[in-house]
Amino acid sequence: MSRPRLGNAAARRLFLARHLLSDPPQGPAKGAALLKLIHDLGFVQLDSINTVARAHDLILFARRPRYRPAALKRLYEKDRALFEHWTHDAAVIPMEFYPQWHLRRTRDAAKLLGRWKDWQRHDFETQMQNVLAQVRAEGSVTSSDVGRDEPRSSGGWWQWHPSKTALEYLWRSGALAVTGREGFRKCYDLTERVVPAALRDPAHAPDIEQTIDWCCDQALARLGFATAGELAAFWAHISPAEARGWCAAEQAAGRLEEIDVEAADGSLRPAFARPGWADDPALTREPPKRLRVLSPFDPALRDRKRAARLFGFDYRIEVFVPEAQREYGYYVFPLLQGDRLVGRVDMKAHRDLDVLHVTALWPERGVRWGKGRQAAFEAELHRLLPLAGVRRVSFSDGWLRAPH
């Protein structure tokens, strides 16, 4: 018996709707409205690179152009409506989800202890009680405040000094919480001073089965359709095997359906969806034609393989690629218009010159870069100026390139 089929155009629309990219980019972008936006996304990845704006700021700006970084800082550091931990990478997450990280903290405590003992080549365990005592006595600290008499190195995370490693371990395993950032340096304090007691009570923490159910159900709600592996990867708490077990049980209970999703090249790939998926109004709702600059770490693009399948958009970030070997550039931004990824742009905010400079733009194959699209692109650049912290736009000679 053949599986129900979700066509590619409808799949793109549903996927973009679940990532909050099918509504007009407008509306309030602070306080409760911003918190709901982050809740509906699930989390917002943090990243330090600031060529135009940091990833978390651009993710939120793409959906609410009235957003400004101070609004996120207030939610996180003053209102304590968010906490920082790991999904697939460091992220800010609604505080109400804190109990669902109990399994992650427990597993990290066991995994990282052995791994870091092997990799770090120093005895960070002996520093844990010293670090905890210092935080208890002094309050919030950064890595520069602990282990002041220990050798320092700028060679990478594996050369952290013992007290810095202890800080990270205590945070990942739950004794400490990150209270915010100074620049981009984490500030740590005792979890009991940061997280409400009801949310951190181990007696009320979900068990493994409850966590698996929450992770898969909430991931699917934010993806629209997914494989078991994609469900496991969304929060990065559970294993693919645990997600496969959940899918099998939900399918047997009639709460999950297997469908075929059409890729951009016409091929089909099985995925799971909730019954009733075919009635979702997002399948036929056209996203706005306004062009948007996306962060390379936007939730819609985090899974590069899925972006390639759905949109025919083959993307990798080339930050760690030697300059001579880069195909595009150091930090290239995808461009979304409607339900298509229409190009990618290499640009940077030169704040000393007060300019957002476009070095190169490559339309995707089959995309015509005419006057209308150029006007939409320039309008988006001017909307970006306040976020980038500059006041004008410039272009290199020959900036419009041929598709690769």
Short mmCIF file of C-alpha atoms in Angstrom, two decimals:
data_model
loop_
_atom_site.label_atom_id
_atom_site.label_comp_id
_atom_site.label_asym_id
_atom_site.label_seq_id
_atom_site.Cartn_x
_atom_site.Cartn_y
_atom_site.Cartn_z
CA MET A 1 0.00 0.00 0.00
CA SER A 2 1.44 3.35 -1.05
CA ARG A 3 1.97 6.08 1.50
CA PRO A 4 0.21 9.46 1.34
CA ARG A 5 2.33 12.00 -0.52
CA LEU A 6 3.24 15.55 0.47
CA GLY A 7 4.33 17.55 -2.58
CA ASN A 8 7.43 19.68 -2.47
CA ALA A 9 5.78 23.09 -2.67
CA ALA A 10 3.33 22.17 0.10
CA ALA A 11 6.15 20.68 2.19
CA ARG A 12 8.15 23.91 1.94
CA ARG A 13 5.14 25.97 2.98
CA LEU A 14 4.35 23.74 5.95
CA PHE A 15 7.98 23.69 7.03
CA LEU A 16 8.31 27.49 6.81
CA ALA A 17 5.05 27.98 8.68
CA ARG A 18 6.28 25.82 11.55
CA HIS A 19 9.46 27.92 11.63
CA LEU A 20 7.40 31.13 11.75
CA LEU A 21 8.56 32.28 8.32
CA SER A 22 5.23 32.16 6.50
CA ASP A 23 3.62 35.09 8.30
CA PRO A 24 4.40 38.72 7.43
CA PRO A 25 7.50 39.83 9.37
CA GLN A 26 5.84 42.28 11.70
CA GLY A 27 4.50 42.67 15.22
CA PRO A 28 5.87 43.38 18.70
CA ALA A 29 9.31 42.04 19.52
CA LYS A 30 9.88 42.41 23.23
CA GLY A 31 8.54 41.13 26.52
CA ALA A 32 5.79 38.53 26.35
CA ALA A 33 5.59 38.69 22.55
CA LEU A 34 9.30 37.93 22.17
CA LEU A 35 9.11 35.13 24.73
CA LYS A 36 6.22 33.53 22.81
CA LEU A 37 8.24 33.75 19.60
CA ILE A 38 11.14 31.92 21.23
CA HIS A 39 8.73 29.41 22.81
CA ASP A 40 7.18 28.66 19.43
CA LEU A 41 10.62 28.19 17.85
CA GLY A 42 11.67 26.06 20.83
CA PHE A 43 15.04 27.74 21.32
CA VAL A 44 17.35 30.25 19.68
CA GLN A 45 20.95 29.28 18.99
CA LEU A 46 23.65 31.60 20.28
CA ASP A 47 26.73 32.44 18.25
CA SER A 48 29.48 34.99 18.74
CA ILE A 49 30.25 35.89 15.10
CA ASN A 50 29.07 39.42 14.39
CA THR A 51 29.77 40.19 10.73
CA VAL A 52 26.33 41.82 10.39
CA ALA A 53 24.55 40.77 13.59
CA ARG A 54 24.90 37.80 15.90
CA ALA A 55 22.97 34.69 14.91
CA HIS A 56 20.41 34.88 17.71
CA ASP A 57 19.63 38.50 16.90
CA LEU A 58 19.24 37.86 13.18
CA ILE A 59 17.04 34.80 13.80
CA LEU A 60 14.61 36.94 15.79
CA PHE A 61 14.88 39.96 13.48
CA ALA A 62 13.98 37.86 10.43
CA ARG A 63 10.60 37.17 12.03
CA ARG A 64 10.08 40.49 13.85
CA PRO A 65 12.03 43.40 12.33
CA ARG A 66 11.17 45.57 15.33
CA TYR A 67 13.39 43.31 17.42
CA ARG A 68 16.45 44.80 19.12
CA PRO A 69 19.08 42.88 21.13
CA ALA A 70 18.27 44.69 24.37
CA ALA A 71 14.89 42.95 24.44
CA LEU A 72 16.49 39.50 24.47
CA LYS A 73 19.02 40.58 27.08
CA ARG A 74 16.22 41.75 29.36
CA LEU A 75 14.23 38.52 28.99
CA TYR A 76 17.32 36.46 29.72
CA GLU A 77 19.29 38.38 32.30
CA LYS A 78 16.68 40.45 34.17
CA ASP A 79 13.33 38.70 33.80
CA ARG A 80 14.86 35.20 34.00
CA ALA A 81 12.31 34.05 31.43
CA LEU A 82 15.04 32.14 29.54
CA PHE A 83 17.87 29.85 30.50
CA GLU A 84 20.96 28.89 28.56
CA HIS A 85 21.97 25.33 27.86
CA TRP A 86 22.72 23.02 24.95
CA THR A 87 20.55 21.64 22.21
CA HIS A 88 22.75 20.82 19.21
CA ASP A 89 24.69 23.90 20.31
CA ALA A 90 24.46 26.61 22.97
CA ALA A 91 21.02 28.21 22.99
CA VAL A 92 18.59 30.30 25.00
CA ILE A 93 15.47 28.34 25.91
CA PRO A 94 12.19 29.25 27.65
CA MET A 95 12.60 28.81 31.40
CA GLU A 96 9.44 26.70 31.56
CA PHE A 97 11.30 23.98 29.63
CA TYR A 98 14.02 23.71 32.30
CA PRO A 99 12.73 20.39 33.77
CA GLN A 100 12.96 18.78 30.33
CA TRP A 101 16.74 19.30 30.45
CA HIS A 102 17.06 17.02 33.50
CA LEU A 103 17.92 14.01 31.32
CA ARG A 104 20.41 16.07 29.33
CA ARG A 105 22.13 17.31 32.48
CA THR A 106 22.25 13.79 33.93
CA ARG A 107 23.69 12.30 30.77
CA ASP A 108 26.16 15.16 30.32
CA ALA A 109 27.37 14.69 33.89
CA ALA A 110 28.37 11.10 33.16
CA LYS A 111 29.58 11.60 29.59
CA LEU A 112 31.64 14.74 30.06
CA LEU A 113 33.37 13.58 33.21
CA GLY A 114 35.10 10.74 31.39
CA ARG A 115 35.60 12.62 28.14
CA TRP A 116 37.08 15.74 29.69
CA LYS A 117 39.33 13.74 32.00
CA ASP A 118 40.84 12.13 28.91
CA TRP A 119 40.99 15.27 26.78
CA GLN A 120 41.85 17.99 29.24
CA ARG A 121 44.99 16.36 30.66
CA HIS A 122 44.45 18.07 34.00
CA ASP A 123 42.51 17.29 37.14
CA PHE A 124 39.59 19.66 36.90
CA GLU A 125 37.58 17.53 39.34
CA THR A 126 39.63 18.77 42.27
CA GLN A 127 38.64 22.33 41.40
CA MET A 128 34.86 21.77 41.48
CA GLN A 129 34.35 22.30 45.20
CA ASN A 130 36.69 25.30 45.15
CA VAL A 131 34.76 26.84 42.27
CA LEU A 132 31.41 26.15 43.91
CA ALA A 133 32.61 27.69 47.15
CA GLN A 134 33.83 30.78 45.32
CA VAL A 135 30.53 31.22 43.45
CA ARG A 136 28.58 30.72 46.67
CA ALA A 137 30.64 33.38 48.41
CA GLU A 138 31.14 35.90 45.58
CA GLY A 139 28.06 35.49 43.41
CA SER A 140 28.16 35.45 39.62
CA VAL A 141 31.59 34.81 38.07
CA THR A 142 33.14 34.48 34.64
CA SER A 143 35.99 32.20 33.65
CA SER A 144 38.47 35.03 34.25
CA ASP A 145 37.37 35.23 37.91
CA VAL A 146 38.26 31.63 38.78
CA GLY A 147 41.59 29.84 38.85
CA ARG A 148 43.53 33.09 38.80
CA ASP A 149 46.79 31.31 39.64
CA GLU A 150 46.35 28.64 36.94
CA PRO A 151 48.18 28.75 33.59
CA ARG A 152 46.12 30.32 30.80
CA SER A 153 46.12 29.53 27.11
CA SER A 154 44.35 30.95 24.08
CA GLY A 155 44.80 27.76 22.11
CA GLY A 156 41.21 26.46 22.23
CA TRP A 157 38.67 24.92 24.53
CA TRP A 158 40.74 21.77 25.08
CA GLN A 159 43.33 23.98 26.74
CA TRP A 160 40.93 25.48 29.26
CA HIS A 161 42.49 25.91 32.67
CA PRO A 162 41.13 23.51 35.34
CA SER A 163 38.74 25.98 36.97
CA LYS A 164 37.26 27.03 33.62
CA THR A 165 36.65 23.35 32.87
CA ALA A 166 35.08 22.93 36.29
CA LEU A 167 32.76 25.87 35.61
CA GLU A 168 31.60 24.37 32.34
CA TYR A 169 31.11 20.94 33.87
CA LEU A 170 29.13 22.33 36.80
CA TRP A 171 26.95 24.26 34.35
CA ARG A 172 26.36 21.38 31.95
CA SER A 173 25.54 19.01 34.82
CA GLY A 174 23.24 21.46 36.63
CA ALA A 175 24.95 22.81 39.76
CA LEU A 176 25.52 26.18 38.09
CA ALA A 177 23.42 28.18 35.67
CA VAL A 178 24.48 30.81 33.16
CA THR A 179 22.95 34.15 34.07
CA GLY A 180 23.92 36.06 30.93
CA ARG A 181 26.90 37.23 28.94
CA GLU A 182 29.52 39.95 29.33
CA GLY A 183 30.42 40.61 25.73
CA PHE A 184 30.12 36.97 24.81
CA ARG A 185 31.69 35.54 27.97
CA LYS A 186 29.33 33.46 30.09
CA CYS A 187 28.48 34.51 33.65
CA TYR A 188 27.79 31.64 36.06
CA ASP A 189 25.91 31.53 39.35
CA LEU A 190 24.40 28.87 41.60
CA THR A 191 21.38 27.34 39.91
CA GLU A 192 19.32 27.89 43.06
CA ARG A 193 19.75 31.65 42.60
CA VAL A 194 18.65 31.59 38.98
CA VAL A 195 16.03 28.87 38.38
CA PRO A 196 12.74 28.81 40.36
CA ALA A 197 12.63 26.02 42.93
CA ALA A 198 9.59 24.35 41.36
CA LEU A 199 11.42 23.94 38.05
CA ARG A 200 14.64 22.52 39.47
CA ASP A 201 13.16 20.09 42.01
CA PRO A 202 14.54 16.64 41.01
CA ALA A 203 11.49 15.00 42.55
CA HIS A 204 9.34 16.61 39.87
CA ALA A 205 11.72 16.02 36.96
CA PRO A 206 10.33 13.96 34.09
CA ASP A 207 11.63 10.41 33.77
CA ILE A 208 13.29 9.05 30.63
CA GLU A 209 10.08 7.96 28.93
CA GLN A 210 8.39 11.27 29.67
CA THR A 211 11.41 13.14 28.32
CA ILE A 212 11.47 11.07 25.13
CA ASP A 213 7.77 11.73 24.62
CA TRP A 214 8.17 15.46 25.20
CA CYS A 215 11.21 15.74 22.95
CA CYS A 216 9.62 13.90 20.02
CA ASP A 217 6.18 15.45 20.34
CA GLN A 218 7.49 18.99 20.67
CA ALA A 219 10.04 18.52 17.88
CA LEU A 220 7.38 17.22 15.51
CA ALA A 221 5.12 20.15 16.37
CA ARG A 222 7.91 22.51 15.30
CA LEU A 223 8.92 20.61 12.16
CA GLY A 224 5.56 19.55 10.74
CA PHE A 225 7.01 16.27 9.46
CA ALA A 226 10.25 14.50 10.30
CA THR A 227 12.19 11.28 10.36
CA ALA A 228 13.02 9.67 13.69
CA GLY A 229 16.58 10.92 13.31
CA GLU A 230 15.39 14.49 12.78
CA LEU A 231 13.19 14.26 15.88
CA ALA A 232 16.16 13.08 17.95
CA ALA A 233 18.41 15.82 16.56
CA PHE A 234 16.00 18.71 17.21
CA TRP A 235 16.72 19.06 20.94
CA ALA A 236 19.72 16.67 20.84
CA HIS A 237 18.70 15.11 24.19
CA ILE A 238 17.74 11.62 23.09
CA SER A 239 19.22 8.98 20.83
CA PRO A 240 17.95 8.05 17.35
CA ALA A 241 17.06 4.63 18.75
CA GLU A 242 14.90 6.24 21.44
CA ALA A 243 13.18 8.37 18.80
CA ARG A 244 12.59 5.33 16.58
CA GLY A 245 10.99 3.53 19.51
CA TRP A 246 8.71 6.49 20.15
CA CYS A 247 7.70 6.66 16.48
CA ALA A 248 6.88 2.97 16.40
CA ALA A 249 4.74 3.21 19.52
CA GLU A 250 2.92 6.33 18.33
CA GLN A 251 2.29 4.80 14.91
CA ALA A 252 0.93 1.61 16.47
CA ALA A 253 -1.41 3.72 18.61
CA GLY A 254 -2.69 5.60 15.56
CA ARG A 255 -1.17 8.89 16.65
CA LEU A 256 1.46 9.00 13.90
CA GLU A 257 1.33 8.44 10.16
CA GLU A 258 4.13 7.70 7.72
CA ILE A 259 4.05 9.79 4.55
CA ASP A 260 6.26 10.38 1.52
CA VAL A 261 7.69 13.89 1.27
CA GLU A 262 8.73 15.09 -2.16
CA ALA A 263 12.19 16.66 -2.36
CA ALA A 264 13.13 19.57 -4.62
CA ASP A 265 14.53 17.08 -7.16
CA GLY A 266 11.29 15.08 -7.23
CA SER A 267 12.55 12.15 -5.17
CA LEU A 268 10.50 10.85 -2.25
CA ARG A 269 11.59 10.36 1.34
CA PRO A 270 9.47 8.80 4.09
CA ALA A 271 8.73 10.89 7.17
CA PHE A 272 6.30 10.90 10.07
CA ALA A 273 3.45 13.36 10.58
CA ARG A 274 0.44 13.62 12.86
CA PRO A 275 -2.89 12.41 11.44
CA GLY A 276 -4.74 15.31 9.90
CA TRP A 277 -1.57 16.84 8.42
CA ALA A 278 -3.27 17.12 5.00
CA ASP A 279 -5.81 19.59 6.42
CA ASP A 280 -3.21 22.05 7.68
CA PRO A 281 -3.98 25.46 6.11
CA ALA A 282 -0.25 26.16 5.90
CA LEU A 283 -0.02 23.71 2.98
CA THR A 284 -1.70 26.19 0.66
CA ARG A 285 -0.77 29.49 2.32
CA GLU A 286 1.71 31.49 0.26
CA PRO A 287 4.46 33.06 2.39
CA PRO A 288 4.99 36.79 1.91
CA LYS A 289 7.13 37.86 -1.04
CA ARG A 290 9.26 40.11 1.13
CA LEU A 291 12.91 39.13 0.88
CA ARG A 292 14.60 38.22 4.17
CA VAL A 293 18.22 37.71 5.15
CA LEU A 294 18.57 34.58 7.26
CA SER A 295 21.28 33.64 9.70
CA PRO A 296 23.33 30.59 8.70
CA PHE A 297 22.12 29.19 12.05
CA ASP A 298 18.44 29.89 11.46
CA PRO A 299 16.29 26.98 12.73
CA ALA A 300 14.97 26.45 9.21
CA LEU A 301 18.51 25.88 7.93
CA ARG A 302 20.21 24.20 10.86
CA ASP A 303 19.81 20.78 9.25
CA ARG A 304 21.76 21.36 6.03
CA LYS A 305 20.69 18.03 4.49
CA ARG A 306 17.02 18.79 5.03
CA ALA A 307 17.45 22.27 3.51
CA ALA A 308 19.09 20.69 0.48
CA ARG A 309 16.25 18.17 0.09
CA LEU A 310 13.36 20.60 0.57
CA PHE A 311 14.73 23.70 -1.13
CA GLY A 312 17.52 22.42 -3.35
CA PHE A 313 19.76 24.72 -1.32
CA ASP A 314 23.20 23.21 -0.78
CA TYR A 315 24.80 25.28 1.95
CA ARG A 316 27.73 25.05 4.30
CA ILE A 317 29.29 27.71 6.45
CA GLU A 318 32.91 28.34 5.47
CA VAL A 319 34.21 30.00 8.63
CA PHE A 320 36.61 27.11 9.21
CA VAL A 321 37.52 26.65 5.53
CA PRO A 322 40.88 28.17 4.50
CA GLU A 323 40.23 31.35 2.52
CA ALA A 324 41.72 30.01 -0.71
CA GLN A 325 39.40 27.01 -0.59
CA ARG A 326 36.14 28.86 0.07
CA GLU A 327 33.48 28.55 -2.59
CA TYR A 328 31.59 31.64 -1.46
CA GLY A 329 32.94 33.44 1.62
CA TYR A 330 33.71 33.46 5.32
CA TYR A 331 30.13 34.06 6.51
CA VAL A 332 27.50 34.02 3.78
CA PHE A 333 23.82 34.71 4.47
CA PRO A 334 20.99 32.78 2.78
CA LEU A 335 18.20 34.85 1.22
CA LEU A 336 14.57 33.74 1.57
CA GLN A 337 11.75 35.07 -0.58
CA GLY A 338 8.33 33.47 -0.52
CA ASP A 339 8.84 29.73 -0.18
CA ARG A 340 12.20 29.72 -2.00
CA LEU A 341 15.78 30.29 -1.00
CA VAL A 342 16.74 32.62 -3.83
CA GLY A 343 20.39 33.39 -3.18
CA ARG A 344 23.23 33.94 -0.76
CA VAL A 345 25.14 37.10 0.05
CA ASP A 346 28.61 37.82 1.41
CA MET A 347 28.40 41.07 3.36
CA LYS A 348 29.78 42.67 6.47
CA ALA A 349 29.03 45.64 8.72
CA HIS A 350 32.14 47.84 8.88
CA ARG A 351 31.20 49.77 11.98
CA ASP A 352 34.31 51.92 11.91
CA LEU A 353 33.19 53.16 8.47
CA ASP A 354 29.47 53.19 9.33
CA VAL A 355 28.62 50.99 6.34
CA LEU A 356 27.08 47.62 5.53
CA HIS A 357 29.19 46.46 2.60
CA VAL A 358 28.02 43.83 0.10
CA THR A 359 30.97 41.99 -1.41
CA ALA A 360 29.10 39.44 -3.52
CA LEU A 361 25.66 37.96 -4.10
CA TRP A 362 24.97 34.69 -5.90
CA PRO A 363 21.41 33.99 -7.05
CA GLU A 364 20.43 30.34 -6.93
CA ARG A 365 20.17 28.50 -10.22
CA GLY A 366 16.92 29.31 -11.98
CA VAL A 367 16.42 32.56 -10.03
CA ARG A 368 16.21 35.72 -12.11
CA TRP A 369 17.72 38.72 -10.32
CA GLY A 370 15.69 41.51 -11.89
CA LYS A 371 14.73 45.00 -10.80
CA GLY A 372 11.94 43.82 -8.51
CA ARG A 373 14.11 41.37 -6.59
CA GLN A 374 16.94 43.90 -6.41
CA ALA A 375 14.56 46.47 -4.91
CA ALA A 376 13.35 43.89 -2.38
CA PHE A 377 16.98 43.07 -1.48
CA GLU A 378 17.95 46.72 -1.00
CA ALA A 379 14.85 47.33 1.12
CA GLU A 380 15.87 44.47 3.41
CA LEU A 381 19.41 45.79 3.67
CA HIS A 382 18.10 49.16 4.82
CA ARG A 383 15.86 47.47 7.39
CA LEU A 384 18.96 45.68 8.69
CA LEU A 385 21.00 48.84 9.25
CA PRO A 386 19.87 49.55 12.84
CA LEU A 387 20.54 45.94 13.85
CA ALA A 388 23.96 46.04 12.18
CA GLY A 389 24.78 49.33 13.90
CA VAL A 390 25.58 51.29 10.72
CA ARG A 391 23.76 53.89 8.62
CA ARG A 392 24.47 53.19 4.95
CA VAL A 393 24.97 50.42 2.37
CA SER A 394 27.73 50.00 -0.20
CA PHE A 395 28.47 47.46 -2.93
CA SER A 396 31.72 46.15 -4.38
CA ASP A 397 32.25 46.42 -8.12
CA GLY A 398 30.97 43.26 -9.74
CA TRP A 399 29.06 42.25 -6.62
CA LEU A 400 26.30 40.41 -8.53
CA ARG A 401 27.78 37.06 -9.47
CA ALA A 402 26.64 34.20 -11.68
CA PRO A 403 25.07 31.19 -9.95
CA HIS A 404 27.53 28.42 -9.10
#
